[in-house]
Amino acid sequence: NIIVMSGCGTSGRIGFLCARIFNQMLKRNNKKENCFYLMAGTDTAIIRSQELPEDDPNLGINDLLNLENRLFRNEEEKGIKKKIMVIGISCGISAPYVMGQLNHCIENNKNEKNEENPQLKEYFPV
């Protein structure tokens, strides 16, 4: 099973940090690392904001599909059913990059093509 945390800007950085921390904990306990992150603007956006990718829902879907293909290429050949939990992190639920991914997951669940489980976590800065 795989967990994917996705976001834009600060939300993407939260997903990046959570994935790294969770994987470190898993590794310390001799478990397989299974947390991944997607961020609008790729790793460049960890340090420098990338505004245009945040507004592109199709880019979000393509990034998710590319990650899926990279992670499950061999498993599908062996007939292993893939299970992915996609956690979209957004401040104000307004990031098209993240919403595109979640809509993709919802549509695929309706068609029962795979077992992605869309989640949306909202936070409010203090």
PDB file of N, CA and C in Angstrom, residues 2-5 35-38 61-73 84:
ATOM      1  N   ILE A   2       0.401   2.258  -0.712  1.00  0.00           N
ATOM      2  CA  ILE A   2       1.159   3.487  -0.890  1.00  0.00           C
ATOM      3  C   ILE A   2       0.323   4.669  -0.417  1.00  0.00           C
ATOM      4  N   ILE A   3       0.984   5.648   0.213  1.00  0.00           N
ATOM      5  CA  ILE A   3       0.341   6.895   0.599  1.00  0.00           C
ATOM      6  C   ILE A   3       1.013   8.013  -0.189  1.00  0.00           C
ATOM      7  N   VAL A   4       0.200   8.823  -0.876  1.00  0.00           N
ATOM      8  CA  VAL A   4       0.707   9.962  -1.633  1.00  0.00           C
ATOM      9  C   VAL A   4       0.108  11.226  -1.036  1.00  0.00           C
ATOM     10  N   MET A   5       0.975  12.158  -0.620  1.00  0.00           N
ATOM     11  CA  MET A   5       0.526  13.446  -0.092  1.00  0.00           C
ATOM     12  C   MET A   5       0.838  14.503  -1.137  1.00  0.00           C
ATOM     13  N   CYS A  35       5.577   6.162   1.765  1.00  0.00           N
ATOM     14  CA  CYS A  35       4.999   7.501   1.665  1.00  0.00           C
ATOM     15  C   CYS A  35       5.718   8.296   0.583  1.00  0.00           C
ATOM     16  N   PHE A  36       4.931   8.938  -0.257  1.00  0.00           N
ATOM     17  CA  PHE A  36       5.468   9.739  -1.343  1.00  0.00           C
ATOM     18  C   PHE A  36       4.761  11.088  -1.341  1.00  0.00           C
ATOM     19  N   TYR A  37       5.359  12.060  -1.984  1.00  0.00           N
ATOM     20  CA  TYR A  37       4.729  13.376  -2.071  1.00  0.00           C
ATOM     21  C   TYR A  37       4.728  13.834  -3.523  1.00  0.00           C
ATOM     22  N   LEU A  38       3.745  14.636  -3.840  1.00  0.00           N
ATOM     23  CA  LEU A  38       3.697  15.337  -5.114  1.00  0.00           C
ATOM     24  C   LEU A  38       3.497  16.802  -4.794  1.00  0.00           C
ATOM     25  N   ILE A  61      -2.948  15.687 -12.362  1.00  0.00           N
ATOM     26  CA  ILE A  61      -3.324  14.325 -12.766  1.00  0.00           C
ATOM     27  C   ILE A  61      -2.138  13.627 -13.414  1.00  0.00           C
ATOM     28  N   ASN A  62      -1.442  14.317 -14.316  1.00  0.00           N
ATOM     29  CA  ASN A  62      -0.288  13.703 -14.987  1.00  0.00           C
ATOM     30  C   ASN A  62       0.807  13.336 -13.993  1.00  0.00           C
ATOM     31  N   ASP A  63       1.067  14.206 -13.019  1.00  0.00           N
ATOM     32  CA  ASP A  63       2.077  13.894 -12.005  1.00  0.00           C
ATOM     33  C   ASP A  63       1.685  12.648 -11.209  1.00  0.00           C
ATOM     34  N   LEU A  64       0.406  12.544 -10.862  1.00  0.00           N
ATOM     35  CA  LEU A  64      -0.076  11.374 -10.118  1.00  0.00           C
ATOM     36  C   LEU A  64       0.049  10.100 -10.965  1.00  0.00           C
ATOM     37  N   LEU A  65      -0.349  10.169 -12.220  1.00  0.00           N
ATOM     38  CA  LEU A  65      -0.256   9.000 -13.097  1.00  0.00           C
ATOM     39  C   LEU A  65       1.190   8.584 -13.330  1.00  0.00           C
ATOM     40  N   ASN A  66       2.086   9.565 -13.479  1.00  0.00           N
ATOM     41  CA  ASN A  66       3.510   9.242 -13.650  1.00  0.00           C
ATOM     42  C   ASN A  66       4.072   8.552 -12.418  1.00  0.00           C
ATOM     43  N   LEU A  67       3.692   9.019 -11.238  1.00  0.00           N
ATOM     44  CA  LEU A  67       4.142   8.374 -10.010  1.00  0.00           C
ATOM     45  C   LEU A  67       3.601   6.952  -9.926  1.00  0.00           C
ATOM     46  N   GLU A  68       2.308   6.794 -10.217  1.00  0.00           N
ATOM     47  CA  GLU A  68       1.701   5.457 -10.218  1.00  0.00           C
ATOM     48  C   GLU A  68       2.444   4.513 -11.157  1.00  0.00           C
ATOM     49  N   ASN A  69       2.696   4.974 -12.365  1.00  0.00           N
ATOM     50  CA  ASN A  69       3.380   4.125 -13.352  1.00  0.00           C
ATOM     51  C   ASN A  69       4.772   3.748 -12.889  1.00  0.00           C
ATOM     52  N   ARG A  70       5.472   4.701 -12.281  1.00  0.00           N
ATOM     53  CA  ARG A  70       6.823   4.424 -11.782  1.00  0.00           C
ATOM     54  C   ARG A  70       6.801   3.417 -10.632  1.00  0.00           C
ATOM     55  N   LEU A  71       5.825   3.546  -9.739  1.00  0.00           N
ATOM     56  CA  LEU A  71       5.777   2.688  -8.556  1.00  0.00           C
ATOM     57  C   LEU A  71       5.250   1.289  -8.846  1.00  0.00           C
ATOM     58  N   PHE A  72       4.318   1.190  -9.786  1.00  0.00           N
ATOM     59  CA  PHE A  72       3.609  -0.077  -9.972  1.00  0.00           C
ATOM     60  C   PHE A  72       3.901  -0.778 -11.288  1.00  0.00           C
ATOM     61  N   ARG A  73       4.897  -0.345 -12.001  1.00  0.00           N
ATOM     62  CA  ARG A  73       5.222  -0.957 -13.290  1.00  0.00           C
ATOM     63  C   ARG A  73       5.404  -2.468 -13.155  1.00  0.00           C
ATOM     64  N   ILE A  84      -3.606   2.703  -3.388  1.00  0.00           N
ATOM     65  CA  ILE A  84      -3.017   4.012  -3.152  1.00  0.00           C
ATOM     66  C   ILE A  84      -3.996   4.864  -2.360  1.00  0.00           C
TER      67      ILE A  84
END
